[in-house]
Short mmCIF file of C-alpha atoms in Angstrom, two decimals:
data_model
loop_
_atom_site.label_atom_id
_atom_site.label_comp_id
_atom_site.label_asym_id
_atom_site.label_seq_id
_atom_site.Cartn_x
_atom_site.Cartn_y
_atom_site.Cartn_z
CA MET A 1 -27.36 30.20 -17.22
CA THR A 2 -27.29 28.46 -20.59
CA GLY A 3 -24.78 26.39 -22.49
CA THR A 4 -23.26 24.80 -19.39
CA THR A 5 -21.77 21.34 -19.20
CA GLN A 6 -21.11 19.08 -16.27
CA ASP A 7 -17.66 20.67 -15.99
CA ASP A 8 -17.34 24.18 -17.43
CA TYR A 9 -13.63 24.35 -16.61
CA THR A 10 -12.44 21.47 -18.82
CA ASP A 11 -10.67 23.70 -21.34
CA ARG A 12 -8.81 25.56 -18.59
CA TYR A 13 -7.23 22.61 -16.80
CA ALA A 14 -3.50 22.01 -16.96
CA ARG A 15 -2.45 19.15 -19.23
CA ARG A 16 -1.41 17.09 -16.21
CA VAL A 17 -5.06 16.94 -15.07
CA ARG A 18 -6.37 15.46 -18.29
CA GLY A 19 -6.74 11.73 -18.01
CA MET A 20 -6.73 11.70 -14.20
CA THR A 21 -9.37 9.29 -12.94
CA THR A 22 -10.96 8.47 -9.60
CA SER A 23 -9.29 5.52 -7.87
CA GLU A 24 -11.20 2.27 -7.60
CA ILE A 25 -10.93 2.40 -3.81
CA ARG A 26 -12.20 5.97 -3.31
CA ALA A 27 -15.20 5.22 -5.49
CA LEU A 28 -16.07 2.29 -3.20
CA PHE A 29 -15.90 4.10 0.12
CA ALA A 30 -19.44 5.46 0.01
CA VAL A 31 -21.02 2.02 -0.24
CA ALA A 32 -18.40 -0.01 1.62
CA SER A 33 -18.83 2.13 4.75
CA ARG A 34 -22.50 1.21 5.13
CA PRO A 35 -22.97 -0.94 8.26
CA GLU A 36 -24.89 -3.65 6.39
CA VAL A 37 -21.99 -4.15 3.94
CA VAL A 38 -19.10 -6.43 4.92
CA SER A 39 -16.13 -4.53 3.55
CA LEU A 40 -13.14 -6.51 2.35
CA ALA A 41 -12.18 -3.45 0.33
CA GLY A 42 -10.30 -0.83 2.33
CA GLY A 43 -6.88 -0.97 3.92
CA SER A 44 -7.71 0.59 7.27
CA PRO A 45 -5.75 -0.45 10.36
CA TYR A 46 -7.76 -1.61 13.37
CA ILE A 47 -7.38 1.58 15.41
CA ALA A 48 -9.71 0.29 18.14
CA ALA A 49 -6.79 -1.92 19.24
CA LEU A 50 -4.97 1.17 20.49
CA PRO A 51 -5.30 2.18 24.16
CA LEU A 52 -7.49 5.10 23.07
CA ASP A 53 -8.02 6.52 26.57
CA ALA A 54 -4.27 6.74 27.10
CA VAL A 55 -3.75 8.18 23.61
CA GLY A 56 -6.43 10.79 24.34
CA GLU A 57 -4.71 11.79 27.57
CA MET A 58 -1.39 12.00 25.75
CA LEU A 59 -2.86 14.32 23.10
CA ASN A 60 -4.47 16.46 25.80
CA ARG A 61 -1.10 16.90 27.53
CA LEU A 62 0.53 17.72 24.21
CA GLY A 63 -1.94 20.56 23.68
CA SER A 64 -1.93 21.89 27.24
CA GLU A 65 1.78 21.55 28.01
CA GLN A 66 3.38 22.05 24.58
CA GLY A 67 0.68 23.90 22.68
CA ALA A 68 2.83 26.99 22.15
CA THR A 69 5.11 24.93 19.91
CA SER A 70 2.94 22.02 18.77
CA LEU A 71 0.26 24.36 17.42
CA GLN A 72 2.80 26.62 15.71
CA TYR A 73 4.49 26.44 12.30
CA GLY A 74 7.39 24.01 12.05
CA ILE A 75 10.30 23.41 9.70
CA GLY A 76 9.98 21.77 6.30
CA GLN A 77 12.22 18.80 7.13
CA GLY A 78 10.42 17.88 10.34
CA THR A 79 11.48 18.15 13.97
CA ILE A 80 14.89 16.83 14.93
CA GLU A 81 13.32 14.85 17.81
CA LEU A 82 11.06 12.91 15.47
CA ARG A 83 13.78 12.38 12.88
CA GLU A 84 16.02 10.89 15.55
CA GLN A 85 13.22 8.59 16.65
CA ILE A 86 12.55 7.55 13.04
CA CYS A 87 16.17 6.43 12.80
CA GLU A 88 15.65 4.31 15.90
CA VAL A 89 12.49 2.81 14.41
CA MET A 90 14.28 1.98 11.15
CA ALA A 91 17.12 0.35 13.06
CA LEU A 92 14.65 -2.29 14.31
CA SER A 93 14.16 -3.35 10.68
CA GLY A 94 17.90 -3.47 10.00
CA ILE A 95 18.50 0.03 8.63
CA THR A 96 21.36 1.04 10.92
CA GLY A 97 23.58 4.08 10.81
CA ALA A 98 20.99 6.32 9.19
CA SER A 99 21.43 10.02 9.93
CA PRO A 100 18.52 12.20 11.06
CA ASP A 101 19.88 14.77 8.61
CA ASP A 102 18.88 12.47 5.74
CA VAL A 103 15.31 11.97 6.97
CA VAL A 104 12.52 14.15 5.59
CA VAL A 105 9.21 14.00 7.46
CA THR A 106 6.19 13.93 5.15
CA VAL A 107 2.42 14.18 5.36
CA GLY A 108 1.94 10.43 5.31
CA GLY A 109 3.56 7.98 2.93
CA GLN A 110 1.54 9.43 0.07
CA GLN A 111 3.33 12.77 0.15
CA ALA A 112 6.65 10.93 0.20
CA LEU A 113 5.79 9.37 -3.17
CA ASP A 114 4.51 12.70 -4.50
CA LEU A 115 7.74 14.48 -3.55
CA LEU A 116 9.86 11.86 -5.29
CA ALA A 117 7.68 12.05 -8.38
CA ARG A 118 7.98 15.85 -8.45
CA LEU A 119 11.73 15.58 -7.99
CA PHE A 120 12.47 13.01 -10.68
CA LEU A 121 9.65 12.70 -13.21
CA ASP A 122 9.10 14.77 -16.32
CA PRO A 123 6.05 14.21 -18.55
CA GLY A 124 6.52 11.04 -20.57
CA ASP A 125 9.11 9.52 -18.25
CA VAL A 126 8.85 5.81 -17.44
CA VAL A 127 8.50 4.27 -13.98
CA LEU A 128 8.91 0.53 -13.51
CA ALA A 129 6.59 -0.96 -10.91
CA GLU A 130 5.37 -4.36 -9.83
CA GLY A 131 2.19 -5.56 -11.43
CA PRO A 132 -0.13 -5.18 -9.55
CA THR A 133 0.98 -2.20 -7.48
CA TYR A 134 -0.32 0.32 -4.93
CA VAL A 135 -3.19 2.34 -6.39
CA GLY A 136 -2.05 5.53 -4.62
CA ALA A 137 1.34 5.34 -6.32
CA LEU A 138 -0.35 4.94 -9.70
CA GLY A 139 -2.28 8.15 -9.00
CA VAL A 140 0.92 10.01 -8.16
CA PHE A 141 2.69 8.82 -11.30
CA GLN A 142 -0.35 9.61 -13.40
CA ALA A 143 -0.45 13.16 -12.01
CA ALA A 144 3.22 13.51 -12.95
CA GLN A 145 2.30 12.43 -16.51
CA ALA A 146 4.64 9.47 -16.27
CA GLN A 147 4.14 6.08 -17.89
CA VAL A 148 4.10 3.00 -15.67
CA ARG A 149 5.49 -0.24 -17.04
CA HIS A 150 4.60 -3.24 -14.90
CA VAL A 151 7.11 -5.94 -13.98
CA THR A 152 5.92 -9.49 -13.38
CA MET A 153 5.73 -10.98 -9.88
CA ASP A 154 5.20 -14.50 -8.57
CA GLN A 155 4.85 -15.95 -5.06
CA ASP A 156 8.41 -14.82 -4.27
CA GLY A 157 7.88 -11.24 -5.38
CA LEU A 158 9.44 -9.35 -8.26
CA ILE A 159 11.04 -11.69 -10.82
CA PRO A 160 14.65 -10.60 -11.53
CA GLU A 161 14.57 -11.79 -15.15
CA ALA A 162 11.38 -9.82 -15.75
CA LEU A 163 13.04 -6.72 -14.31
CA GLU A 164 15.99 -7.15 -16.66
CA GLU A 165 13.61 -7.43 -19.60
CA ALA A 166 11.70 -4.33 -18.48
CA ILE A 167 14.93 -2.33 -18.18
CA ALA A 168 16.05 -3.48 -21.63
CA ALA A 169 12.70 -2.37 -23.08
CA ASN A 170 12.79 0.93 -21.13
CA PRO A 171 16.49 1.83 -20.81
CA ARG A 172 15.71 5.41 -19.74
CA ALA A 173 13.30 4.51 -16.95
CA LYS A 174 13.74 6.88 -14.01
CA PHE A 175 13.25 4.47 -11.13
CA LEU A 176 11.85 1.18 -9.90
CA TYR A 177 8.96 1.60 -7.49
CA THR A 178 8.64 -1.46 -5.30
CA ILE A 179 6.86 -2.65 -2.16
CA PRO A 180 9.07 -5.66 -1.44
CA THR A 181 7.61 -6.65 1.93
CA PHE A 182 3.96 -7.76 2.33
CA GLN A 183 3.14 -6.06 -0.94
CA ASN A 184 -0.02 -4.05 -1.50
CA PRO A 185 -2.16 -5.45 -3.09
CA ALA A 186 -0.65 -8.89 -3.72
CA GLY A 187 0.43 -9.72 -0.17
CA VAL A 188 3.63 -11.38 -1.42
CA THR A 189 7.15 -10.73 -0.12
CA LEU A 190 10.32 -10.46 -2.18
CA SER A 191 12.43 -13.44 -1.18
CA GLU A 192 15.76 -13.07 0.58
CA GLN A 193 17.55 -14.61 -2.41
CA ARG A 194 16.08 -12.10 -4.84
CA ARG A 195 16.72 -8.92 -2.87
CA GLU A 196 20.43 -8.73 -3.65
CA ARG A 197 19.77 -9.70 -7.29
CA ILE A 198 17.23 -6.92 -7.73
CA LEU A 199 19.64 -4.40 -6.24
CA ASP A 200 22.50 -5.64 -8.42
CA ILE A 201 20.35 -5.36 -11.55
CA CYS A 202 19.31 -1.81 -10.70
CA GLU A 203 22.86 -0.78 -9.82
CA ARG A 204 24.25 -2.09 -13.13
CA ALA A 205 21.50 -0.28 -15.05
CA GLY A 206 21.89 2.96 -13.08
CA LEU A 207 18.24 2.66 -12.06
CA LEU A 208 17.12 4.35 -8.84
CA VAL A 209 14.99 2.36 -6.39
CA VAL A 210 12.03 3.77 -4.48
CA GLU A 211 11.30 1.30 -1.67
CA ASP A 212 7.87 1.70 -0.08
CA ASP A 213 7.74 -0.13 3.26
CA PRO A 214 4.58 0.67 5.24
CA TYR A 215 3.93 -2.93 6.36
CA GLY A 216 7.37 -4.33 7.20
CA MET A 217 6.81 -4.34 10.98
CA LEU A 218 3.53 -6.27 10.65
CA SER A 219 5.04 -9.73 10.24
CA PHE A 220 3.10 -12.79 11.37
CA GLU A 221 5.83 -15.40 11.01
CA GLY A 222 9.10 -14.23 12.47
CA ASP A 223 11.05 -11.20 11.31
CA ALA A 224 10.52 -9.85 7.81
CA PRO A 225 13.53 -9.76 5.45
CA ARG A 226 15.73 -6.71 5.86
CA PRO A 227 14.66 -3.79 3.66
CA LEU A 228 16.53 -3.04 0.45
CA ARG A 229 17.79 0.17 2.04
CA ALA A 230 19.44 -1.88 4.80
CA ARG A 231 21.59 -3.49 2.08
CA ARG A 232 22.45 -0.49 -0.11
CA ARG A 233 22.65 3.21 0.66
CA ASP A 234 23.30 4.70 -2.76
CA GLY A 235 20.41 4.98 -5.17
CA VAL A 236 17.74 3.69 -2.74
CA PHE A 237 15.00 5.97 -1.40
CA TYR A 238 13.24 4.43 1.59
CA CYS A 239 9.67 5.54 2.34
CA SER A 240 7.54 4.52 5.31
CA THR A 241 4.79 5.79 7.57
CA PHE A 242 3.29 5.61 11.05
CA SER A 243 -0.16 5.04 9.53
CA LYS A 244 -0.02 1.26 9.89
CA THR A 245 1.80 1.04 13.22
CA PHE A 246 0.18 3.95 15.05
CA ALA A 247 -2.56 6.11 13.50
CA PRO A 248 -3.28 7.00 9.86
CA GLY A 249 -5.29 10.05 10.90
CA LEU A 250 -2.12 11.84 12.01
CA ARG A 251 -0.65 11.61 8.48
CA VAL A 252 3.02 11.27 9.42
CA GLY A 253 5.48 9.47 7.15
CA TRP A 254 9.05 9.93 6.01
CA ILE A 255 11.71 9.51 3.34
CA LEU A 256 15.25 8.36 4.04
CA ALA A 257 17.14 9.78 1.08
CA PRO A 258 20.73 9.84 -0.13
CA HIS A 259 22.35 12.89 1.46
CA ALA A 260 22.84 14.77 -1.81
CA VAL A 261 19.09 14.74 -2.51
CA ARG A 262 17.80 15.61 0.97
CA GLU A 263 17.85 19.39 0.54
CA LYS A 264 15.90 19.26 -2.72
CA LEU A 265 13.22 17.11 -1.08
CA VAL A 266 12.93 19.64 1.74
CA MET A 267 12.49 22.46 -0.77
CA MET A 268 9.87 20.40 -2.60
CA SER A 269 8.01 19.79 0.66
CA GLU A 270 8.12 23.45 1.62
CA ALA A 271 6.67 24.39 -1.75
CA ASN A 272 4.00 21.72 -1.34
CA VAL A 273 2.81 22.04 2.29
CA LEU A 274 5.21 24.60 3.82
CA CYS A 275 5.78 22.28 6.77
CA PRO A 276 4.30 19.03 8.08
CA SER A 277 1.96 19.40 11.05
CA ALA A 278 3.90 20.20 14.21
CA PHE A 279 1.04 18.82 16.30
CA ALA A 280 0.97 15.50 14.44
CA GLN A 281 4.75 15.19 14.76
CA GLY A 282 4.53 16.01 18.45
CA ALA A 283 1.86 13.33 18.88
CA VAL A 284 4.06 10.69 17.26
CA THR A 285 7.07 11.82 19.31
CA GLN A 286 5.08 11.58 22.54
CA TYR A 287 3.68 8.19 21.55
CA LEU A 288 7.16 6.80 20.85
CA THR A 289 8.55 8.37 24.04
CA THR A 290 5.85 7.67 26.61
CA MET A 291 3.87 4.64 25.44
CA PRO A 292 4.74 0.94 24.93
CA TRP A 293 4.60 1.15 21.13
CA ARG A 294 6.67 -1.99 20.54
CA GLU A 295 4.14 -3.98 22.55
CA GLN A 296 1.36 -2.33 20.56
CA ILE A 297 2.90 -3.56 17.32
CA LYS A 298 2.84 -7.08 18.77
CA VAL A 299 -0.86 -6.58 19.52
CA TYR A 300 -1.48 -5.56 15.92
CA ARG A 301 0.44 -8.59 14.68
CA GLU A 302 -1.64 -10.98 16.76
CA ILE A 303 -4.93 -9.39 15.73
CA TYR A 304 -4.03 -9.32 12.06
CA ARG A 305 -2.68 -12.88 12.13
CA GLU A 306 -5.98 -14.10 13.57
CA ARG A 307 -7.93 -12.19 10.94
CA ARG A 308 -5.71 -13.37 8.11
CA ASP A 309 -6.26 -16.95 9.24
CA ALA A 310 -10.01 -16.39 9.39
CA LEU A 311 -10.06 -15.00 5.86
CA LEU A 312 -7.84 -17.75 4.46
CA GLY A 313 -9.88 -20.43 6.22
CA ALA A 314 -13.09 -19.05 4.75
CA LEU A 315 -11.54 -18.88 1.28
CA ASP A 316 -10.34 -22.48 1.63
CA GLY A 317 -13.80 -23.69 2.50
CA LEU A 318 -16.08 -21.54 0.38
CA MET A 319 -14.47 -20.28 -2.81
CA PRO A 320 -15.61 -21.86 -6.12
CA ALA A 321 -13.25 -24.18 -7.96
CA GLY A 322 -10.70 -22.36 -10.09
CA THR A 323 -10.17 -19.56 -7.56
CA THR A 324 -6.63 -19.00 -6.26
CA TRP A 325 -5.19 -16.56 -3.76
CA THR A 326 -1.99 -15.55 -2.04
CA ARG A 327 -1.14 -16.45 1.56
CA PRO A 328 0.57 -13.38 3.06
CA SER A 329 3.01 -13.73 5.95
CA GLY A 330 2.32 -10.16 7.06
CA GLY A 331 0.62 -6.93 6.08
CA LEU A 332 -3.07 -6.38 5.39
CA PHE A 333 -4.04 -7.95 2.06
CA VAL A 334 -4.83 -11.10 0.09
CA TRP A 335 -4.85 -11.09 -3.72
CA ALA A 336 -7.34 -13.42 -5.37
CA THR A 337 -7.59 -14.64 -8.94
CA LEU A 338 -11.08 -15.57 -10.12
CA PRO A 339 -12.16 -18.62 -12.13
CA GLU A 340 -11.91 -18.24 -15.88
CA GLY A 341 -14.58 -15.99 -17.33
CA LEU A 342 -15.38 -13.97 -14.20
CA ASP A 343 -14.82 -10.21 -14.24
CA SER A 344 -14.29 -8.61 -10.83
CA LYS A 345 -15.24 -5.14 -12.02
CA ALA A 346 -18.42 -6.25 -13.79
CA MET A 347 -19.34 -8.37 -10.76
CA MET A 348 -18.99 -5.49 -8.29
CA PRO A 349 -22.59 -4.16 -8.45
CA ARG A 350 -23.96 -7.64 -7.71
CA ALA A 351 -21.53 -8.02 -4.84
CA ILE A 352 -22.69 -4.72 -3.34
CA ALA A 353 -26.29 -5.89 -3.74
CA ALA A 354 -25.27 -8.97 -1.74
CA ARG A 355 -23.75 -6.59 0.87
CA VAL A 356 -20.08 -7.39 0.40
CA ALA A 357 -17.35 -5.17 -1.02
CA TYR A 358 -13.85 -5.78 -2.42
CA VAL A 359 -11.51 -3.86 -4.71
CA PRO A 360 -11.45 -5.00 -8.36
CA GLY A 361 -7.98 -5.79 -9.64
CA THR A 362 -8.12 -3.17 -12.38
CA GLY A 363 -7.40 -0.44 -9.84
CA PHE A 364 -3.87 -1.77 -9.32
CA TYR A 365 -2.72 -1.71 -12.95
CA ALA A 366 -1.90 1.32 -15.06
CA ASP A 367 -3.12 -0.41 -18.22
CA GLY A 368 -6.55 -1.51 -16.99
CA THR A 369 -5.78 -5.22 -16.75
CA GLY A 370 -6.58 -7.25 -13.66
CA ARG A 371 -10.25 -7.87 -14.37
CA ASN A 372 -10.02 -11.43 -13.08
CA ASN A 373 -8.37 -10.33 -9.82
CA MET A 374 -9.54 -8.73 -6.58
CA ARG A 375 -7.90 -7.41 -3.43
CA LEU A 376 -9.28 -8.56 -0.10
CA ASN A 377 -8.44 -6.78 3.17
CA PHE A 378 -8.46 -8.58 6.52
CA SER A 379 -7.21 -5.94 8.98
CA PHE A 380 -10.40 -4.05 9.79
CA SER A 381 -13.25 -6.56 10.11
CA SER A 382 -13.64 -9.13 12.87
CA PRO A 383 -13.03 -12.81 12.06
CA GLU A 384 -16.78 -13.44 12.11
CA ARG A 385 -17.43 -10.60 9.68
CA LEU A 386 -14.63 -11.80 7.42
CA ARG A 387 -16.13 -15.28 7.25
CA GLU A 388 -19.56 -13.82 6.52
CA GLY A 389 -18.08 -11.57 3.84
CA VAL A 390 -16.46 -14.52 2.10
CA ARG A 391 -19.73 -16.47 2.32
CA ARG A 392 -21.57 -13.64 0.57
CA LEU A 393 -18.80 -13.22 -1.99
CA ALA A 394 -18.70 -16.94 -2.76
CA GLY A 395 -22.47 -16.86 -3.30
CA VAL A 396 -22.12 -14.04 -5.82
CA MET A 397 -19.36 -15.90 -7.65
CA ASP A 398 -21.42 -19.11 -7.74
CA GLN A 399 -24.30 -17.18 -9.29
CA GLU A 400 -21.98 -15.67 -11.87
CA LEU A 401 -20.59 -19.09 -12.75
CA ALA A 402 -24.08 -20.57 -12.99
CA MET A 403 -25.12 -17.80 -15.37
CA ARG A 404 -22.00 -18.38 -17.42
CA ALA A 405 -22.81 -22.08 -17.60
CA VAL A 406 -26.33 -21.33 -18.86
CA PHE A 407 -25.17 -18.81 -21.43
CA GLY A 408 -22.20 -20.69 -22.86
CA GLY A 409 -19.75 -21.40 -20.06
CA SER A 410 -18.79 -24.68 -18.46
CA SER A 411 -21.51 -25.97 -16.14
CA ALA A 412 -18.94 -28.08 -14.33
CA LEU A 413 -17.62 -24.97 -12.56
CA GLY A 414 -20.89 -23.76 -11.10
CA GLY A 415 -21.31 -24.50 -7.41
CA GLN A 416 -18.14 -26.56 -6.97
CA ARG A 417 -16.06 -25.92 -3.90
CA ARG A 418 -12.33 -26.16 -3.46
CA ARG A 419 -10.48 -26.86 -0.23
CA GLY A 420 -7.41 -24.69 -0.61
CA PRO A 421 -5.29 -22.58 -2.95
CA ALA A 422 -3.82 -23.96 -6.14
CA ALA A 423 -0.26 -25.22 -6.08
CA ALA A 424 0.91 -22.17 -8.04
CA ASP A 425 -0.23 -19.66 -5.42
CA VAL A 426 0.71 -16.50 -7.34
CA PRO A 427 -0.88 -13.09 -7.88
CA GLY A 428 -2.46 -14.18 -11.17
CA PRO A 429 -2.03 -14.61 -14.92
CA ASP A 430 -2.47 -10.89 -15.58
CA LEU A 431 1.04 -10.34 -14.25
CA ALA A 432 2.70 -11.63 -17.41
#
């Protein structure tokens, strides 16, 4: 065969495919999964903390006793049993009075975002989102041919004045996409004082809110602030998942939508996947019914708190001067800002050679900024591995700074250590 290219189908693709790129995280998986590499890159929960023998027995019973239904087709909205349980789960976070009729079960939180994008976004539409924001959401909005305009954050989350400016510059934006609690990737939480202000601003502007809340139950320091959906019903779409509190492999999430929109979301889901897995839903239902899942969430909290503290302690003791980072009170991630002149994306091959992996900050911006940022995960690796990973990473950064000093940078930075985060402990200067 002659005249072939790497991709002979380029001219046949739909317009929505053009410009789609591989996510920074997916491209890292192949190397980050090697046993010799300390991965600070992924966002995987620590599934080994589950009582796996008991979970295995539960799944066996589900197949043997309920296989005739759990292995069959289901309905597009999800089973009524699971939707009722989801309402009970949401009530623990402060979302009370939700109706199972307004819950749509999805194939993980990712499909929830995809359904909302399909429902509301036309090519060229604008979505407002925190900067940085979840890389999976950026992929969904990109596939919908929407434009993402980032809104500045600080240590207290989304800045209300910045949101007002973004709305003024994009008056026809379709919705605000926000992760207000233990944000991915920044680890910050929208303050109690700002939550009502953000909702008021969106209500005055007629701007819908898509609230993504996969981490809200993983608080390390008391209860997390109530979700936005617990404060307003109209115009707020609440998305969450069992991936972080039970098992991501089951791929079960949900949307709590305003009643008028529910039926359209169900039709979208049926067109997309026909129906979510009946077996996966049955597994979650059995888990919530027969196992001490609230105690399991406490176990996760304790494990993740210990690992967060190990990561922060290592950063305090080992990071070069000029490095800053966030101090999350829950969730799975820390967001670091590098000393002036360092480029997290350019530095990545040398980090892999030193057997440590992270996610460069560019993956969390639609416009390619974030080169002096990186996301660090603490949920999956042991405290000892986290400390070793930071040691390796600090060594790479010291080498980079030393090279910069030799070839025109400031030699005063190379090799210095700092004993804690800067006073302005914010996601980074790229957020402006």
